[in-house]
mmCIF file of C-alpha atoms and ligand atoms in Angstrom:
data_model
loop_
_atom_site.group_PDB
_atom_site.id
_atom_site.type_symbol
_atom_site.label_atom_id
_atom_site.label_comp_id
_atom_site.label_asym_id
_atom_site.label_seq_id
_atom_site.Cartn_x
_atom_site.Cartn_y
_atom_site.Cartn_z
ATOM 1 C CA MET A 11 175.656 109.267 103.670
ATOM 2 C CA LYS A 12 172.770 108.329 105.953
ATOM 3 C CA ALA A 13 169.732 106.820 104.263
ATOM 4 C CA ILE A 14 166.752 104.595 104.802
ATOM 5 C CA ARG A 15 167.150 101.420 102.732
ATOM 6 C CA ILE A 16 165.191 98.229 102.240
ATOM 7 C CA HIS A 17 167.017 94.932 101.659
ATOM 8 C CA GLU A 18 163.821 92.868 101.365
ATOM 9 C CA PHE A 19 160.159 93.609 100.624
ATOM 10 C CA GLY A 20 157.848 93.603 103.632
ATOM 11 C CA GLY A 21 156.173 95.652 106.370
ATOM 12 C CA PRO A 22 157.432 98.995 107.747
ATOM 13 C CA GLU A 23 160.084 97.128 109.791
ATOM 14 C CA VAL A 24 162.154 96.458 106.614
ATOM 15 C CA LEU A 25 163.042 100.189 106.492
ATOM 16 C CA LYS A 26 166.605 100.423 107.881
ATOM 17 C CA TYR A 27 168.402 103.670 108.807
ATOM 18 C CA GLU A 28 172.021 103.051 107.762
ATOM 19 C CA GLU A 29 175.058 104.180 105.773
ATOM 20 C CA ALA A 30 174.670 104.056 101.973
ATOM 21 C CA PRO A 31 176.921 105.164 99.082
ATOM 22 C CA GLN A 32 176.494 108.852 98.157
ATOM 23 C CA PRO A 33 175.317 109.165 94.509
ATOM 24 C CA SER A 34 177.234 111.004 91.747
ATOM 25 C CA PRO A 35 175.397 112.661 88.856
ATOM 26 C CA GLU A 36 175.298 111.278 85.291
ATOM 27 C CA VAL A 37 175.862 113.997 82.665
ATOM 28 C CA ASP A 38 172.107 114.803 82.504
ATOM 29 C CA GLU A 39 171.531 114.710 86.264
ATOM 30 C CA VAL A 40 171.957 116.756 89.410
ATOM 31 C CA VAL A 41 172.620 115.543 92.929
ATOM 32 C CA ILE A 42 170.296 117.188 95.441
ATOM 33 C CA LYS A 43 171.229 117.642 99.096
ATOM 34 C CA VAL A 44 167.899 116.559 100.554
ATOM 35 C CA HIS A 45 166.320 118.820 103.160
ATOM 36 C CA ALA A 46 162.988 117.027 103.299
ATOM 37 C CA SER A 47 161.225 114.099 101.658
ATOM 38 C CA GLY A 48 157.478 113.608 101.255
ATOM 39 C CA VAL A 49 155.918 110.256 102.168
ATOM 40 C CA ASN A 50 153.363 108.806 99.737
ATOM 41 C CA PRO A 51 151.267 105.619 99.425
ATOM 42 C CA ILE A 52 153.489 104.498 96.503
ATOM 43 C CA ASP A 53 156.432 104.311 98.963
ATOM 44 C CA LEU A 54 154.429 101.790 101.009
ATOM 45 C CA LYS A 55 153.418 99.759 97.949
ATOM 46 C CA ILE A 56 156.990 99.598 96.597
ATOM 47 C CA ARG A 57 158.336 98.729 100.087
ATOM 48 C CA ALA A 58 155.833 95.874 100.317
ATOM 49 C CA GLY A 59 156.807 94.554 96.847
ATOM 50 C CA LEU A 60 153.296 95.237 95.522
ATOM 51 C CA ALA A 61 154.312 97.596 92.705
ATOM 52 C CA GLN A 62 156.927 95.512 90.870
ATOM 53 C CA LYS A 63 154.868 95.349 87.662
ATOM 54 C CA LYS A 64 154.482 99.128 87.298
ATOM 55 C CA PHE A 65 157.674 100.195 89.053
ATOM 56 C CA PRO A 66 160.262 97.397 88.922
ATOM 57 C CA VAL A 67 162.999 98.114 91.489
ATOM 58 C CA HIS A 68 166.201 96.387 92.559
ATOM 59 C CA LEU A 69 167.254 95.848 96.169
ATOM 60 C CA PRO A 70 168.761 97.310 98.231
ATOM 61 C CA LEU A 71 166.617 100.359 97.526
ATOM 62 C CA ILE A 72 166.261 103.827 99.018
ATOM 63 C CA PRO A 73 162.510 104.630 98.936
ATOM 64 C CA GLY A 74 160.846 108.059 98.661
ATOM 65 C CA TRP A 75 160.075 110.011 95.479
ATOM 66 C CA ASP A 76 159.281 113.556 96.651
ATOM 67 C CA VAL A 77 162.058 115.958 97.509
ATOM 68 C CA SER A 78 162.947 119.523 98.360
ATOM 69 C CA GLY A 79 166.572 120.533 98.829
ATOM 70 C CA GLU A 80 169.532 122.295 97.259
ATOM 71 C CA ILE A 81 171.715 121.269 94.365
ATOM 72 C CA GLU A 82 175.014 119.847 95.546
ATOM 73 C CA GLU A 83 176.533 118.828 92.203
ATOM 74 C CA VAL A 84 175.574 119.089 88.508
ATOM 75 C CA GLY A 85 176.340 116.662 85.660
ATOM 76 C CA GLY A 86 178.516 117.702 82.713
ATOM 77 C CA ASP A 87 175.632 118.589 80.348
ATOM 78 C CA ILE A 88 173.641 120.715 82.789
ATOM 79 C CA ILE A 89 173.469 124.423 81.937
ATOM 80 C CA ASN A 90 170.165 125.527 83.504
ATOM 81 C CA PHE A 91 170.887 124.669 87.173
ATOM 82 C CA ARG A 92 173.870 125.228 89.423
ATOM 83 C CA LYS A 93 175.170 124.303 92.862
ATOM 84 C CA GLY A 94 173.106 125.949 95.599
ATOM 85 C CA ASP A 95 169.835 126.254 93.613
ATOM 86 C CA GLU A 96 166.856 125.390 95.809
ATOM 87 C CA VAL A 97 164.761 122.836 93.938
ATOM 88 C CA TYR A 98 161.900 120.394 94.338
ATOM 89 C CA SER A 99 161.120 117.268 92.358
ATOM 90 C CA ARG A 100 159.291 114.005 91.923
ATOM 91 C CA PRO A 101 162.114 111.716 90.781
ATOM 92 C CA ASP A 102 161.785 108.401 88.928
ATOM 93 C CA PRO A 103 160.248 105.776 91.277
ATOM 94 C CA THR A 104 162.238 102.877 89.776
ATOM 95 C CA ARG A 105 165.559 104.069 91.212
ATOM 96 C CA ASP A 106 167.011 105.110 94.567
ATOM 97 C CA GLY A 107 164.816 107.804 96.104
ATOM 98 C CA THR A 108 164.739 110.624 98.587
ATOM 99 C CA TYR A 109 164.823 109.022 102.079
ATOM 100 C CA ALA A 110 168.517 109.962 102.130
ATOM 101 C CA GLU A 111 170.925 112.851 102.585
ATOM 102 C CA TYR A 112 171.564 112.994 98.817
ATOM 103 C CA VAL A 113 169.657 111.857 95.720
ATOM 104 C CA ALA A 114 170.581 111.894 92.009
ATOM 105 C CA VAL A 115 167.745 113.151 89.778
ATOM 106 C CA LYS A 116 167.406 113.760 86.012
ATOM 107 C CA ALA A 117 167.615 117.528 85.476
ATOM 108 C CA ASN A 118 164.411 117.442 83.394
ATOM 109 C CA GLN A 119 162.511 116.282 86.504
ATOM 110 C CA ILE A 120 163.401 119.206 88.789
ATOM 111 C CA ASN A 121 162.163 122.765 89.257
ATOM 112 C CA LEU A 122 163.058 125.715 91.407
ATOM 113 C CA LYS A 123 161.062 125.274 94.604
ATOM 114 C CA PRO A 124 158.331 127.787 95.551
ATOM 115 C CA LYS A 125 160.123 130.688 97.271
ATOM 116 C CA SER A 126 157.436 131.441 99.843
ATOM 117 C CA ILE A 127 157.508 128.083 101.650
ATOM 118 C CA ASP A 128 160.210 126.120 103.462
ATOM 119 C CA HIS A 129 161.683 122.797 102.346
ATOM 120 C CA VAL A 130 159.373 120.759 104.580
ATOM 121 C CA LYS A 131 156.271 122.186 102.913
ATOM 122 C CA ALA A 132 157.866 122.072 99.442
ATOM 123 C CA ALA A 133 158.661 118.361 99.862
ATOM 124 C CA ALA A 134 154.943 117.735 100.382
ATOM 125 C CA VAL A 135 154.085 119.125 96.946
ATOM 126 C CA PRO A 136 155.525 117.394 93.839
ATOM 127 C CA LEU A 137 153.997 113.897 93.753
ATOM 128 C CA ALA A 138 150.577 114.698 95.190
ATOM 129 C CA GLY A 139 150.369 118.163 93.602
ATOM 130 C CA LEU A 140 151.220 116.843 90.123
ATOM 131 C CA THR A 141 148.699 114.025 90.514
ATOM 132 C CA ALA A 142 145.927 116.436 91.504
ATOM 133 C CA TRP A 143 146.797 118.873 88.700
ATOM 134 C CA GLN A 144 146.943 116.221 85.969
ATOM 135 C CA ALA A 145 143.783 114.444 87.237
ATOM 136 C CA LEU A 146 141.707 117.635 87.187
ATOM 137 C CA PHE A 147 143.048 119.491 84.181
ATOM 138 C CA ASP A 148 144.822 117.062 81.790
ATOM 139 C CA HIS A 149 142.581 114.010 82.189
ATOM 140 C CA GLY A 150 139.486 115.506 83.839
ATOM 141 C CA GLU A 151 139.339 118.548 81.506
ATOM 142 C CA LEU A 152 137.732 120.503 84.366
ATOM 143 C CA GLU A 153 136.287 123.875 83.412
ATOM 144 C CA GLU A 154 135.073 126.877 85.369
ATOM 145 C CA GLY A 155 131.501 126.439 86.629
ATOM 146 C CA GLN A 156 131.538 122.639 86.508
ATOM 147 C CA LYS A 157 130.666 120.372 89.440
ATOM 148 C CA VAL A 158 133.365 117.983 90.669
ATOM 149 C CA LEU A 159 133.240 115.275 93.343
ATOM 150 C CA ILE A 160 136.578 114.307 94.928
ATOM 151 C CA HIS A 161 136.799 111.011 96.836
ATOM 152 C CA GLY A 162 139.546 110.925 99.474
ATOM 153 C CA ALA A 163 139.436 114.723 99.555
ATOM 154 C CA THR A 164 141.487 115.282 102.742
ATOM 155 C CA GLY A 165 144.424 112.976 101.946
ATOM 156 C CA GLY A 166 147.683 113.829 100.183
ATOM 157 C CA VAL A 167 146.319 114.172 96.637
ATOM 158 C CA GLY A 168 142.794 115.195 97.672
ATOM 159 C CA SER A 169 143.932 118.214 99.704
ATOM 160 C CA TYR A 170 145.555 119.667 96.566
ATOM 161 C CA ALA A 171 142.703 118.601 94.265
ATOM 162 C CA VAL A 172 140.087 120.440 96.347
ATOM 163 C CA GLN A 173 142.117 123.680 96.335
ATOM 164 C CA LEU A 174 143.013 123.460 92.629
ATOM 165 C CA ALA A 175 139.413 122.735 91.585
ATOM 166 C CA LYS A 176 138.230 125.771 93.591
ATOM 167 C CA TRP A 177 140.958 127.918 92.010
ATOM 168 C CA LYS A 178 139.637 126.843 88.594
ATOM 169 C CA GLY A 179 136.143 128.048 89.604
ATOM 170 C CA ALA A 180 134.419 124.679 90.014
ATOM 171 C CA TYR A 181 131.763 123.683 92.559
ATOM 172 C CA VAL A 182 133.599 121.167 94.749
ATOM 173 C CA ILE A 183 132.199 118.336 96.848
ATOM 174 C CA GLY A 184 134.558 116.118 98.840
ATOM 175 C CA THR A 185 134.167 112.805 100.622
ATOM 176 C CA THR A 186 136.011 112.237 103.901
ATOM 177 C CA SER A 187 135.427 110.886 107.409
ATOM 178 C CA ALA A 188 133.526 112.917 110.045
ATOM 179 C CA LYS A 189 136.671 113.984 111.927
ATOM 180 C CA ASN A 190 138.081 115.657 108.802
ATOM 181 C CA ILE A 191 135.030 117.610 107.622
ATOM 182 C CA ASP A 192 136.168 120.945 109.140
ATOM 183 C CA PHE A 193 139.570 120.491 107.455
ATOM 184 C CA LEU A 194 137.827 119.787 104.132
ATOM 185 C CA MET A 195 135.708 122.944 104.385
ATOM 186 C CA ASP A 196 138.844 124.966 105.278
ATOM 187 C CA LEU A 197 140.433 123.698 102.050
ATOM 188 C CA GLY A 198 137.583 125.513 100.279
ATOM 189 C CA ALA A 199 135.120 122.710 99.499
ATOM 190 C CA ASP A 200 131.517 123.776 98.888
ATOM 191 C CA ALA A 201 130.039 120.593 100.376
ATOM 192 C CA ALA A 202 131.197 117.505 102.251
ATOM 193 C CA VAL A 203 130.007 113.913 102.532
ATOM 194 C CA ASP A 204 130.995 111.733 105.505
ATOM 195 C CA TYR A 205 131.668 108.478 103.657
ATOM 196 C CA ASN A 206 131.203 106.304 106.779
ATOM 197 C CA ASN A 207 127.709 107.560 107.607
ATOM 198 C CA GLU A 208 126.229 108.866 104.346
ATOM 199 C CA ASN A 209 125.833 107.514 100.824
ATOM 200 C CA PHE A 210 127.215 110.188 98.516
ATOM 201 C CA GLU A 211 124.818 109.103 95.762
ATOM 202 C CA ASN A 212 121.877 110.224 97.983
ATOM 203 C CA LYS A 213 123.348 113.726 98.359
ATOM 204 C CA VAL A 214 125.078 114.448 95.061
ATOM 205 C CA LYS A 215 123.697 114.486 91.513
ATOM 206 C CA GLY A 216 124.594 115.808 88.044
ATOM 207 C CA VAL A 217 128.364 115.834 88.475
ATOM 208 C CA ASP A 218 130.616 116.686 85.501
ATOM 209 C CA LEU A 219 133.722 115.035 86.940
ATOM 210 C CA VAL A 220 134.605 112.547 89.671
ATOM 211 C CA ILE A 221 138.195 112.299 90.916
ATOM 212 C CA ASP A 222 138.436 108.823 92.422
ATOM 213 C CA LEU A 223 141.379 108.311 94.803
ATOM 214 C CA ILE A 224 139.720 105.262 96.446
ATOM 215 C CA GLY A 225 138.472 102.776 93.811
ATOM 216 C CA GLY A 226 136.355 99.616 94.220
ATOM 217 C CA ASP A 227 132.726 100.124 95.209
ATOM 218 C CA THR A 228 133.277 103.902 95.486
ATOM 219 C CA GLN A 229 134.219 103.948 91.800
ATOM 220 C CA LYS A 230 131.199 101.846 90.802
ATOM 221 C CA ARG A 231 128.683 103.938 92.775
ATOM 222 C CA SER A 232 130.172 107.140 91.339
ATOM 223 C CA LEU A 233 128.891 106.168 87.888
ATOM 224 C CA LYS A 234 125.331 106.783 89.181
ATOM 225 C CA ILE A 235 125.893 110.478 89.806
ATOM 226 C CA ILE A 236 127.883 111.590 86.745
ATOM 227 C CA LYS A 237 126.148 113.439 83.903
ATOM 228 C CA ASN A 238 125.775 111.794 80.512
ATOM 229 C CA GLY A 239 129.077 112.579 78.763
ATOM 230 C CA GLY A 240 130.883 113.273 82.062
ATOM 231 C CA ARG A 241 134.227 111.929 83.277
ATOM 232 C CA LEU A 242 135.583 109.696 86.042
ATOM 233 C CA ILE A 243 139.337 109.935 86.522
ATOM 234 C CA THR A 244 140.949 107.479 88.903
ATOM 235 C CA THR A 245 144.463 107.120 90.315
ATOM 236 C CA VAL A 246 143.796 103.451 91.130
ATOM 237 C CA ALA A 247 142.508 100.489 89.072
ATOM 238 C CA PRO A 248 139.813 101.332 86.460
ATOM 239 C CA GLN A 249 137.469 98.478 87.373
ATOM 240 C CA TYR A 250 134.215 99.579 85.756
ATOM 241 C CA LYS A 251 135.124 100.630 82.227
ATOM 242 C CA GLU A 252 132.338 98.576 80.577
ATOM 243 C CA LEU A 253 129.659 99.945 82.890
ATOM 244 C CA ALA A 254 130.964 103.471 82.299
ATOM 245 C CA LYS A 255 130.800 102.985 78.540
ATOM 246 C CA GLU A 256 127.151 101.880 78.749
ATOM 247 C CA LYS A 257 126.384 105.130 80.593
ATOM 248 C CA ASN A 258 128.406 107.273 78.172
ATOM 249 C CA ILE A 259 130.911 108.209 80.904
ATOM 250 C CA HIS A 260 134.628 108.515 80.149
ATOM 251 C CA LEU A 261 136.438 106.391 82.783
ATOM 252 C CA GLU A 262 140.213 106.652 82.789
ATOM 253 C CA SER A 263 143.064 105.671 85.083
ATOM 254 C CA PHE A 264 146.410 107.450 84.766
ATOM 255 C CA MET A 265 149.943 107.571 86.160
ATOM 256 C CA ALA A 266 151.062 111.074 87.146
ATOM 257 C CA GLN A 267 154.100 112.271 85.206
ATOM 258 C CA SER A 268 157.004 114.344 86.499
ATOM 259 C CA ASP A 269 156.215 117.356 84.309
ATOM 260 C CA PRO A 270 158.355 120.484 84.989
ATOM 261 C CA GLU A 271 155.826 122.809 83.335
ATOM 262 C CA ASP A 272 153.090 121.606 85.680
ATOM 263 C CA LEU A 273 155.445 121.921 88.677
ATOM 264 C CA GLU A 274 156.291 125.474 87.641
ATOM 265 C CA GLN A 275 152.614 126.447 87.522
ATOM 266 C CA ILE A 276 152.032 124.788 90.884
ATOM 267 C CA ALA A 277 154.986 126.720 92.391
ATOM 268 C CA ALA A 278 153.540 129.976 91.002
ATOM 269 C CA LEU A 279 150.133 129.298 92.596
ATOM 270 C CA ILE A 280 151.823 128.562 95.932
ATOM 271 C CA ASP A 281 153.850 131.782 95.744
ATOM 272 C CA GLN A 282 150.661 133.727 94.922
ATOM 273 C CA GLY A 283 149.073 132.272 98.085
ATOM 274 C CA LYS A 284 146.413 130.422 96.051
ATOM 275 C CA LEU A 285 147.545 126.882 96.931
ATOM 276 C CA LYS A 286 148.684 125.794 100.400
ATOM 277 C CA PRO A 287 150.493 122.522 101.075
ATOM 278 C CA LYS A 288 148.984 120.824 104.122
ATOM 279 C CA VAL A 289 151.547 118.998 106.251
ATOM 280 C CA GLU A 290 150.079 117.237 109.262
ATOM 281 C CA LYS A 291 153.189 115.530 110.560
ATOM 282 C CA VAL A 292 156.925 116.251 110.315
ATOM 283 C CA MET A 293 159.235 113.449 111.453
ATOM 284 C CA HIS A 294 162.968 112.825 111.240
ATOM 285 C CA LEU A 295 164.311 110.590 108.481
ATOM 286 C CA LYS A 296 165.251 107.924 111.009
ATOM 287 C CA ASP A 297 161.566 107.653 112.019
ATOM 288 C CA ALA A 298 160.505 106.396 108.583
ATOM 289 C CA VAL A 299 159.111 103.195 110.111
ATOM 290 C CA LYS A 300 156.668 105.227 112.242
ATOM 291 C CA ALA A 301 155.793 107.425 109.245
ATOM 292 C CA HIS A 302 154.856 104.368 107.168
ATOM 293 C CA GLU A 303 152.810 102.915 110.042
ATOM 294 C CA LEU A 304 150.940 106.192 110.352
ATOM 295 C CA LEU A 305 150.142 106.467 106.638
ATOM 296 C CA GLU A 306 149.191 102.777 106.503
ATOM 297 C CA ASN A 307 146.648 103.364 109.273
ATOM 298 C CA GLY A 308 145.030 105.963 107.018
ATOM 299 C CA SER A 309 144.355 108.750 109.499
ATOM 300 C CA VAL A 310 146.549 111.522 108.033
ATOM 301 C CA LYS A 311 145.160 114.895 106.896
ATOM 302 C CA GLY A 312 147.287 116.161 104.006
ATOM 303 C CA LYS A 313 150.880 114.924 104.090
ATOM 304 C CA ILE A 314 153.611 113.372 106.227
ATOM 305 C CA VAL A 315 157.118 114.742 105.600
ATOM 306 C CA LEU A 316 160.498 113.370 106.695
ATOM 307 C CA GLU A 317 163.017 116.043 107.618
ATOM 308 C CA VAL A 318 166.545 115.115 106.594
ATOM 309 C CA ILE A 319 168.808 118.110 107.277
HETATM 310 N N1 NAP B 1 148.198 106.983 89.656
HETATM 311 C C1 NAP B 1 149.013 107.856 90.209
HETATM 312 O O1 NAP B 1 149.840 108.485 89.549
HETATM 313 C C2 NAP B 1 148.909 108.116 91.698
HETATM 314 C C3 NAP B 1 149.561 109.231 92.249
HETATM 315 C C4 NAP B 1 149.372 109.495 93.621
HETATM 316 C C5 NAP B 1 148.577 108.637 94.388
HETATM 317 N N2 NAP B 1 148.012 107.546 93.806
HETATM 318 C C6 NAP B 1 147.130 106.647 94.602
HETATM 319 O O2 NAP B 1 145.972 107.415 94.940
HETATM 320 C C7 NAP B 1 145.504 107.017 96.226
HETATM 321 C C8 NAP B 1 145.386 108.256 97.118
HETATM 322 O O3 NAP B 1 146.678 108.802 97.355
HETATM 323 P P1 NAP B 1 146.906 109.854 98.538
HETATM 324 O O4 NAP B 1 148.343 110.214 98.534
HETATM 325 O O5 NAP B 1 145.900 110.928 98.457
HETATM 326 O O6 NAP B 1 146.567 108.909 99.818
HETATM 327 P P2 NAP B 1 146.295 109.326 101.329
HETATM 328 O O7 NAP B 1 147.071 110.547 101.686
HETATM 329 O O8 NAP B 1 146.488 108.083 102.126
HETATM 330 O O9 NAP B 1 144.755 109.754 101.341
HETATM 331 C C9 NAP B 1 143.705 108.851 101.190
HETATM 332 C C10 NAP B 1 142.496 109.452 101.895
HETATM 333 O O10 NAP B 1 141.350 108.670 101.567
HETATM 334 C C11 NAP B 1 140.421 108.783 102.637
HETATM 335 N N3 NAP B 1 139.515 107.638 102.520
HETATM 336 C C12 NAP B 1 139.718 106.337 102.857
HETATM 337 N N4 NAP B 1 138.657 105.596 102.494
HETATM 338 C C13 NAP B 1 137.769 106.439 101.896
HETATM 339 C C14 NAP B 1 136.486 106.282 101.297
HETATM 340 N N5 NAP B 1 135.878 105.079 101.235
HETATM 341 N N6 NAP B 1 135.877 107.373 100.762
HETATM 342 C C15 NAP B 1 136.455 108.582 100.794
HETATM 343 N N7 NAP B 1 137.664 108.805 101.362
HETATM 344 C C16 NAP B 1 138.318 107.734 101.905
HETATM 345 C C17 NAP B 1 141.239 108.872 103.906
HETATM 346 O O11 NAP B 1 140.605 109.822 104.729
HETATM 347 P P3 NAP B 1 140.083 109.509 106.214
HETATM 348 O O12 NAP B 1 141.302 109.573 107.114
HETATM 349 O O13 NAP B 1 139.111 110.582 106.470
HETATM 350 O O14 NAP B 1 139.483 108.125 106.169
HETATM 351 C C18 NAP B 1 142.595 109.443 103.414
HETATM 352 O O15 NAP B 1 142.761 110.775 103.834
HETATM 353 C C19 NAP B 1 146.492 105.953 96.721
HETATM 354 O O16 NAP B 1 145.993 104.671 96.416
HETATM 355 C C20 NAP B 1 147.755 106.226 95.916
HETATM 356 O O17 NAP B 1 148.567 105.089 95.776
HETATM 357 C C21 NAP B 1 148.163 107.262 92.487
#
């Protein structure tokens, strides 16, 4: 099959479009014929060799851990899926991924894809959608009527987090750059802060929850605007746990899990028209180098997706 593989860690240029062995399913797996693969920051970190502690991988490796496609083959123990089912998934990031014509995935990590959207849009959902869902609801414990600030609100995860927080009935403020403010308001945000030209702590106060997709100084300054007893949930390093404790703020970092129940609820919201995947750029699989360069430059609204078939 055709795939993108890396034979060494490095910059985008290590991504090679080439022939690779087609996978066969273990008894508890399915092989998915990939229609489209989402591109995520973790792909860049693993490609660069910067994620070996959390996600140890062996080379050569097929990157990409976001897929929409149809089942080509099922393992011997699989009774709940069959050939031809249209599914989406966030597979295990420590094994060969989705920048390929076929990928083998554990059957407990896949779901039927939302029916109302095509494979390109569906491939933009699992990793970022699950992260947003689990940040807001599992770790953030967001409730109707609360105030939430989302940093990085127009990126892959942020564009889902803004919509999901609004769906829950929260008051939503997002940080982004000036060029993306209209996009942020279209996602449903109640207020926006241009992080290059404004200090969010001068505009925002009394927040119940901060979703931090940025880290560093942004995380530290966020502690000034959270209510006593509030929460800061981050997808990056939790650098200011001591400071948070002094202020009686719950600061937690987490790794999103491939949870089929969450993916099912996300699919239902999409099919009800309440959640819309935002895909800014669709490229062919063989243009993975350009896709990584684009995401690395940080100017993408929503998601980049690689079309495979
Ligand atoms: N722990 C987990 O399970 C998990 C899961 C998914 C992602 N992540 C991590 O979470 C982070 C975000 O992921 P993503 O997929 O959303 O990335 P992304 O699509 O690259 O989005 C990041 C966004 O942040 C914005 N931004 C940059 N600097 C900012 C600042 N100082 N303040 C506010 N916004 C800023 C950029 O917008 P502009 O273009 O407007 O600058 C960009 O749209 C990444 O580090 C990723 O690795 C972790």
